[in-house]
Amino acid sequence: MDESGDESRRLLKRRRVNGNTRAEESRYSSPDELAASSDHEANYARRASSSNHRELLEHRRRSYNKSDSDESPDELDHTVHTFYRGSKGTSRSESRSPLSRGTSTPTPRSRTPLEFKQTYTGYRQKLVLKGHRKGVAAVKFSPDGKCIASCSADATIRIWDTASGKHQYTLEGHLAGISTIAWSPDSKTLASGSDDKSIRLWDVSTGKPYPVPLLGHHNYIYTLAFSPKGNMLVSGSYDEAVFLWDVRTARVMRSLPAHSDPVGGVDFIRDGTLTVSCAGDGLIRIWDTATGQCLRTLVHEDNAPVTSVRFSPNGKFVLAWTLDSCVRLWNYIEGRCVKTYQGHKNEKFSVTGAFGVYGGGQQAFIVSGSEDGAIVVWDVSSKNMLQRLEGHQSVVLGVDTLPSQDLFVSGGLDRTVRVWEAVDGEYLETKEEPSEDIG
């Protein structure tokens, strides 16, 4: 009892973003930061800096230089070949950004709600992987789908075979618990961030660390992400900083004065031109990777601490987890929260999840961990809860998906890693929402 209590308290300290702090006006000076004040938020949402808006649009033009269309932003939620931009069989016109034509906001196309059937391929537990001596903070599939990596408060990383669940390696070298891991795009390198304030890179084929760790943060490292080309790494820390690293030289390329509370999540957009970060100050920030300029600050009226964040697969949206038991989908170009997903519990820990697909690849879902030990799955478009999976005996901190094999993996404070597989679908009656109502 004492051991489990100590472990839970330690992970709470390490994974929790401090308090439900509301930003004070005196803390912020830039126009972006004024958005953190409820007095300024409404005006800020309507009149974001025009230069930053143009910068964001220019990024989208460079990334998605496609033909014109009247497709509304909400429509990407209804077809995965659009949501998962770049998949085989995707036409150029289907995968462009809705704002790639210029600075004007496209007029949503009005549609009558239609009744249709979605086939949700439910999931069931396939494997339970044991070996960690303390809680599992994060789990990740390798990009090639062959391996699963898990990291733990026991200061180790374990590599598992995806198909069989067989343990392959234990990576040891950190001097304290590990909160975050990230795979390089070629699946050859794994990055890990630890409470020992270091980031290590590992050769997955040998299980050995690279000789030079990445040093620069002054406190616990909470979150990591590789750039799409694998030449950069972004990190977020309890020291409130976001660092961009040159992977080849193991040196900091740029330090971003990101937040006024510990940084809980970071991610790269699919083309690497933008970076997103979030923190306990309730802010989500979009950064120009090349210049380090803050292009947009997102803040919800509730100003709940934001513990995890990621870009949607097509790069048009940002998904954020907050300590008010909500997951929110943001249109970051417009600065609007367009969807809110509820049904899980998230009030203390840094819980995260991922995007996935179902219905023969025609629909998208969001899956998340929960502090009540469940895994919750929602339809992206309708916000309906599709499934609630039980199995873990404590908080589920991390979930990752492998859409190509209809798998996802989870890890939590019960020290287990669990692999879930798709089963025969069940039918859910849903209504397609009008495109005007995307809140």
PDB file of C-alpha atoms in Angstrom, residues 225-373:
ATOM      1  CA  ALA A 225       8.050  15.484 -30.780  1.00  0.00           C
ATOM      2  CA  PHE A 226      10.187  14.853 -33.872  1.00  0.00           C
ATOM      3  CA  SER A 227       9.844  16.987 -36.979  1.00  0.00           C
ATOM      4  CA  PRO A 228       8.525  15.178 -40.078  1.00  0.00           C
ATOM      5  CA  LYS A 229      12.029  14.997 -41.571  1.00  0.00           C
ATOM      6  CA  GLY A 230      13.548  13.825 -38.291  1.00  0.00           C
ATOM      7  CA  ASN A 231      16.219  16.535 -38.249  1.00  0.00           C
ATOM      8  CA  MET A 232      14.603  18.545 -35.423  1.00  0.00           C
ATOM      9  CA  LEU A 233      13.156  17.770 -32.038  1.00  0.00           C
ATOM     10  CA  VAL A 234      10.862  20.003 -30.003  1.00  0.00           C
ATOM     11  CA  SER A 235      10.715  19.680 -26.216  1.00  0.00           C
ATOM     12  CA  GLY A 236       8.619  21.178 -23.428  1.00  0.00           C
ATOM     13  CA  SER A 237       9.552  21.293 -19.765  1.00  0.00           C
ATOM     14  CA  TYR A 238       8.482  22.135 -16.245  1.00  0.00           C
ATOM     15  CA  ASP A 239      10.854  25.115 -16.630  1.00  0.00           C
ATOM     16  CA  GLU A 240       8.150  26.714 -18.853  1.00  0.00           C
ATOM     17  CA  ALA A 241      10.388  26.706 -21.949  1.00  0.00           C
ATOM     18  CA  VAL A 242      10.027  25.169 -25.406  1.00  0.00           C
ATOM     19  CA  PHE A 243      13.297  24.224 -27.137  1.00  0.00           C
ATOM     20  CA  LEU A 244      13.897  23.395 -30.786  1.00  0.00           C
ATOM     21  CA  TRP A 245      16.871  21.044 -31.144  1.00  0.00           C
ATOM     22  CA  ASP A 246      19.171  20.130 -34.005  1.00  0.00           C
ATOM     23  CA  VAL A 247      19.188  16.347 -33.720  1.00  0.00           C
ATOM     24  CA  ARG A 248      22.486  15.942 -35.598  1.00  0.00           C
ATOM     25  CA  THR A 249      24.497  18.291 -33.354  1.00  0.00           C
ATOM     26  CA  ALA A 250      22.438  17.735 -30.154  1.00  0.00           C
ATOM     27  CA  ARG A 251      22.294  21.510 -29.657  1.00  0.00           C
ATOM     28  CA  VAL A 252      19.460  23.958 -29.045  1.00  0.00           C
ATOM     29  CA  MET A 253      18.574  25.801 -32.255  1.00  0.00           C
ATOM     30  CA  ARG A 254      16.013  28.086 -30.660  1.00  0.00           C
ATOM     31  CA  SER A 255      14.487  28.705 -27.247  1.00  0.00           C
ATOM     32  CA  LEU A 256      10.905  29.916 -27.310  1.00  0.00           C
ATOM     33  CA  PRO A 257       9.661  32.099 -24.420  1.00  0.00           C
ATOM     34  CA  ALA A 258       6.547  30.038 -24.506  1.00  0.00           C
ATOM     35  CA  HIS A 259       4.519  30.019 -21.301  1.00  0.00           C
ATOM     36  CA  SER A 260       4.197  31.119 -17.697  1.00  0.00           C
ATOM     37  CA  ASP A 261       3.514  27.617 -16.374  1.00  0.00           C
ATOM     38  CA  PRO A 262       4.987  24.148 -17.041  1.00  0.00           C
ATOM     39  CA  VAL A 263       4.702  23.082 -20.674  1.00  0.00           C
ATOM     40  CA  GLY A 264       2.555  19.955 -20.981  1.00  0.00           C
ATOM     41  CA  GLY A 265       2.488  19.259 -24.728  1.00  0.00           C
ATOM     42  CA  VAL A 266       4.235  20.031 -28.026  1.00  0.00           C
ATOM     43  CA  ASP A 267       3.816  18.847 -31.605  1.00  0.00           C
ATOM     44  CA  PHE A 268       4.931  19.539 -35.178  1.00  0.00           C
ATOM     45  CA  ILE A 269       2.502  20.043 -38.037  1.00  0.00           C
ATOM     46  CA  ARG A 270       2.787  17.425 -40.804  1.00  0.00           C
ATOM     47  CA  ASP A 271       5.080  19.586 -42.986  1.00  0.00           C
ATOM     48  CA  GLY A 272       7.197  20.851 -40.078  1.00  0.00           C
ATOM     49  CA  THR A 273       6.567  24.557 -40.694  1.00  0.00           C
ATOM     50  CA  LEU A 274       4.519  25.066 -37.526  1.00  0.00           C
ATOM     51  CA  THR A 275       4.925  23.949 -33.925  1.00  0.00           C
ATOM     52  CA  VAL A 276       2.255  23.949 -31.224  1.00  0.00           C
ATOM     53  CA  SER A 277       2.718  24.094 -27.457  1.00  0.00           C
ATOM     54  CA  CYS A 278       0.408  24.167 -24.433  1.00  0.00           C
ATOM     55  CA  ALA A 279       0.771  24.722 -20.711  1.00  0.00           C
ATOM     56  CA  GLY A 280      -0.866  25.083 -17.329  1.00  0.00           C
ATOM     57  CA  ASP A 281      -1.415  28.784 -18.034  1.00  0.00           C
ATOM     58  CA  GLY A 282      -4.347  27.718 -20.221  1.00  0.00           C
ATOM     59  CA  LEU A 283      -2.715  28.876 -23.451  1.00  0.00           C
ATOM     60  CA  ILE A 284      -2.133  27.005 -26.708  1.00  0.00           C
ATOM     61  CA  ARG A 285       0.444  28.672 -28.936  1.00  0.00           C
ATOM     62  CA  ILE A 286       1.225  28.207 -32.613  1.00  0.00           C
ATOM     63  CA  TRP A 287       4.843  28.939 -33.582  1.00  0.00           C
ATOM     64  CA  ASP A 288       6.671  29.523 -36.847  1.00  0.00           C
ATOM     65  CA  THR A 289       9.317  26.797 -36.687  1.00  0.00           C
ATOM     66  CA  ALA A 290      11.785  28.725 -38.854  1.00  0.00           C
ATOM     67  CA  THR A 291      11.653  32.074 -37.036  1.00  0.00           C
ATOM     68  CA  GLY A 292      10.343  31.194 -33.570  1.00  0.00           C
ATOM     69  CA  GLN A 293       7.573  33.810 -33.934  1.00  0.00           C
ATOM     70  CA  CYS A 294       4.313  33.201 -32.087  1.00  0.00           C
ATOM     71  CA  LEU A 295       1.657  33.303 -34.811  1.00  0.00           C
ATOM     72  CA  ARG A 296      -1.410  32.591 -32.719  1.00  0.00           C
ATOM     73  CA  THR A 297      -2.446  32.155 -29.098  1.00  0.00           C
ATOM     74  CA  LEU A 298      -5.574  30.112 -28.386  1.00  0.00           C
ATOM     75  CA  VAL A 299      -7.369  30.276 -25.061  1.00  0.00           C
ATOM     76  CA  HIS A 300     -10.757  28.964 -24.007  1.00  0.00           C
ATOM     77  CA  GLU A 301     -13.064  31.113 -21.884  1.00  0.00           C
ATOM     78  CA  ASP A 302     -12.746  28.635 -19.001  1.00  0.00           C
ATOM     79  CA  ASN A 303      -8.941  28.997 -19.107  1.00  0.00           C
ATOM     80  CA  ALA A 304      -8.408  25.453 -17.826  1.00  0.00           C
ATOM     81  CA  PRO A 305      -4.797  24.188 -17.748  1.00  0.00           C
ATOM     82  CA  VAL A 306      -3.907  22.498 -21.045  1.00  0.00           C
ATOM     83  CA  THR A 307      -1.892  19.333 -20.532  1.00  0.00           C
ATOM     84  CA  SER A 308      -1.507  17.845 -24.005  1.00  0.00           C
ATOM     85  CA  VAL A 309      -1.858  18.976 -27.603  1.00  0.00           C
ATOM     86  CA  ARG A 310      -1.478  17.659 -31.140  1.00  0.00           C
ATOM     87  CA  PHE A 311      -2.169  18.673 -34.715  1.00  0.00           C
ATOM     88  CA  SER A 312      -4.830  16.808 -36.663  1.00  0.00           C
ATOM     89  CA  PRO A 313      -3.332  14.518 -39.322  1.00  0.00           C
ATOM     90  CA  ASN A 314      -4.158  16.981 -42.108  1.00  0.00           C
ATOM     91  CA  GLY A 315      -2.702  19.923 -40.184  1.00  0.00           C
ATOM     92  CA  LYS A 316      -5.885  22.009 -40.207  1.00  0.00           C
ATOM     93  CA  PHE A 317      -6.847  21.627 -36.558  1.00  0.00           C
ATOM     94  CA  VAL A 318      -5.317  21.300 -33.092  1.00  0.00           C
ATOM     95  CA  LEU A 319      -6.621  18.852 -30.476  1.00  0.00           C
ATOM     96  CA  ALA A 320      -6.100  19.768 -26.811  1.00  0.00           C
ATOM     97  CA  TRP A 321      -6.651  18.006 -23.470  1.00  0.00           C
ATOM     98  CA  THR A 322      -7.548  20.175 -20.473  1.00  0.00           C
ATOM     99  CA  LEU A 323      -7.986  19.646 -16.737  1.00  0.00           C
ATOM    100  CA  ASP A 324     -11.724  20.292 -16.891  1.00  0.00           C
ATOM    101  CA  SER A 325     -12.376  16.809 -18.319  1.00  0.00           C
ATOM    102  CA  CYS A 326     -12.679  18.106 -21.877  1.00  0.00           C
ATOM    103  CA  VAL A 327     -10.910  17.444 -25.162  1.00  0.00           C
ATOM    104  CA  ARG A 328     -11.258  20.359 -27.594  1.00  0.00           C
ATOM    105  CA  LEU A 329     -10.729  20.603 -31.334  1.00  0.00           C
ATOM    106  CA  TRP A 330      -9.520  24.048 -32.421  1.00  0.00           C
ATOM    107  CA  ASN A 331      -9.549  25.739 -35.803  1.00  0.00           C
ATOM    108  CA  TYR A 332      -6.321  27.594 -35.108  1.00  0.00           C
ATOM    109  CA  ILE A 333      -6.505  29.748 -38.249  1.00  0.00           C
ATOM    110  CA  GLU A 334      -9.765  31.284 -37.050  1.00  0.00           C
ATOM    111  CA  GLY A 335      -8.924  30.967 -33.359  1.00  0.00           C
ATOM    112  CA  ARG A 336     -12.146  29.037 -32.627  1.00  0.00           C
ATOM    113  CA  CYS A 337     -12.933  25.940 -30.616  1.00  0.00           C
ATOM    114  CA  VAL A 338     -15.143  23.962 -33.012  1.00  0.00           C
ATOM    115  CA  LYS A 339     -15.728  20.716 -31.076  1.00  0.00           C
ATOM    116  CA  THR A 340     -15.705  19.688 -27.417  1.00  0.00           C
ATOM    117  CA  TYR A 341     -15.594  16.016 -26.386  1.00  0.00           C
ATOM    118  CA  GLN A 342     -16.660  14.908 -22.907  1.00  0.00           C
ATOM    119  CA  GLY A 343     -17.254  11.678 -21.033  1.00  0.00           C
ATOM    120  CA  HIS A 344     -13.817  10.901 -19.613  1.00  0.00           C
ATOM    121  CA  LYS A 345     -12.313  12.107 -16.331  1.00  0.00           C
ATOM    122  CA  ASN A 346      -9.281  14.398 -16.413  1.00  0.00           C
ATOM    123  CA  GLU A 347      -8.748  16.741 -13.475  1.00  0.00           C
ATOM    124  CA  LYS A 348      -5.236  16.025 -12.128  1.00  0.00           C
ATOM    125  CA  PHE A 349      -3.008  14.152 -14.576  1.00  0.00           C
ATOM    126  CA  SER A 350      -1.574  14.850 -17.998  1.00  0.00           C
ATOM    127  CA  VAL A 351      -3.787  12.490 -19.989  1.00  0.00           C
ATOM    128  CA  THR A 352      -3.454  12.237 -23.754  1.00  0.00           C
ATOM    129  CA  GLY A 353      -4.705  10.312 -26.776  1.00  0.00           C
ATOM    130  CA  ALA A 354      -4.744  10.187 -30.565  1.00  0.00           C
ATOM    131  CA  PHE A 355      -6.725  10.235 -33.805  1.00  0.00           C
ATOM    132  CA  GLY A 356      -7.891   7.026 -35.503  1.00  0.00           C
ATOM    133  CA  VAL A 357     -10.143   5.776 -38.301  1.00  0.00           C
ATOM    134  CA  TYR A 358     -13.137   3.439 -38.613  1.00  0.00           C
ATOM    135  CA  GLY A 359     -15.933   2.497 -40.990  1.00  0.00           C
ATOM    136  CA  GLY A 360     -13.635   1.224 -43.700  1.00  0.00           C
ATOM    137  CA  GLY A 361     -11.464   4.310 -43.433  1.00  0.00           C
ATOM    138  CA  GLN A 362     -14.359   6.694 -44.098  1.00  0.00           C
ATOM    139  CA  GLN A 363     -14.736   8.111 -40.569  1.00  0.00           C
ATOM    140  CA  ALA A 364     -12.374   9.479 -37.928  1.00  0.00           C
ATOM    141  CA  PHE A 365     -12.348   8.997 -34.165  1.00  0.00           C
ATOM    142  CA  ILE A 366     -10.530  10.412 -31.170  1.00  0.00           C
ATOM    143  CA  VAL A 367      -9.378   8.116 -28.375  1.00  0.00           C
ATOM    144  CA  SER A 368      -8.267   9.255 -24.930  1.00  0.00           C
ATOM    145  CA  GLY A 369      -7.153   7.925 -21.596  1.00  0.00           C
ATOM    146  CA  SER A 370      -9.081   8.722 -18.431  1.00  0.00           C
ATOM    147  CA  GLU A 371      -8.392   9.017 -14.713  1.00  0.00           C
ATOM    148  CA  ASP A 372     -11.108   6.462 -13.913  1.00  0.00           C
ATOM    149  CA  GLY A 373      -9.158   3.726 -15.718  1.00  0.00           C
TER     150      GLY A 373
END
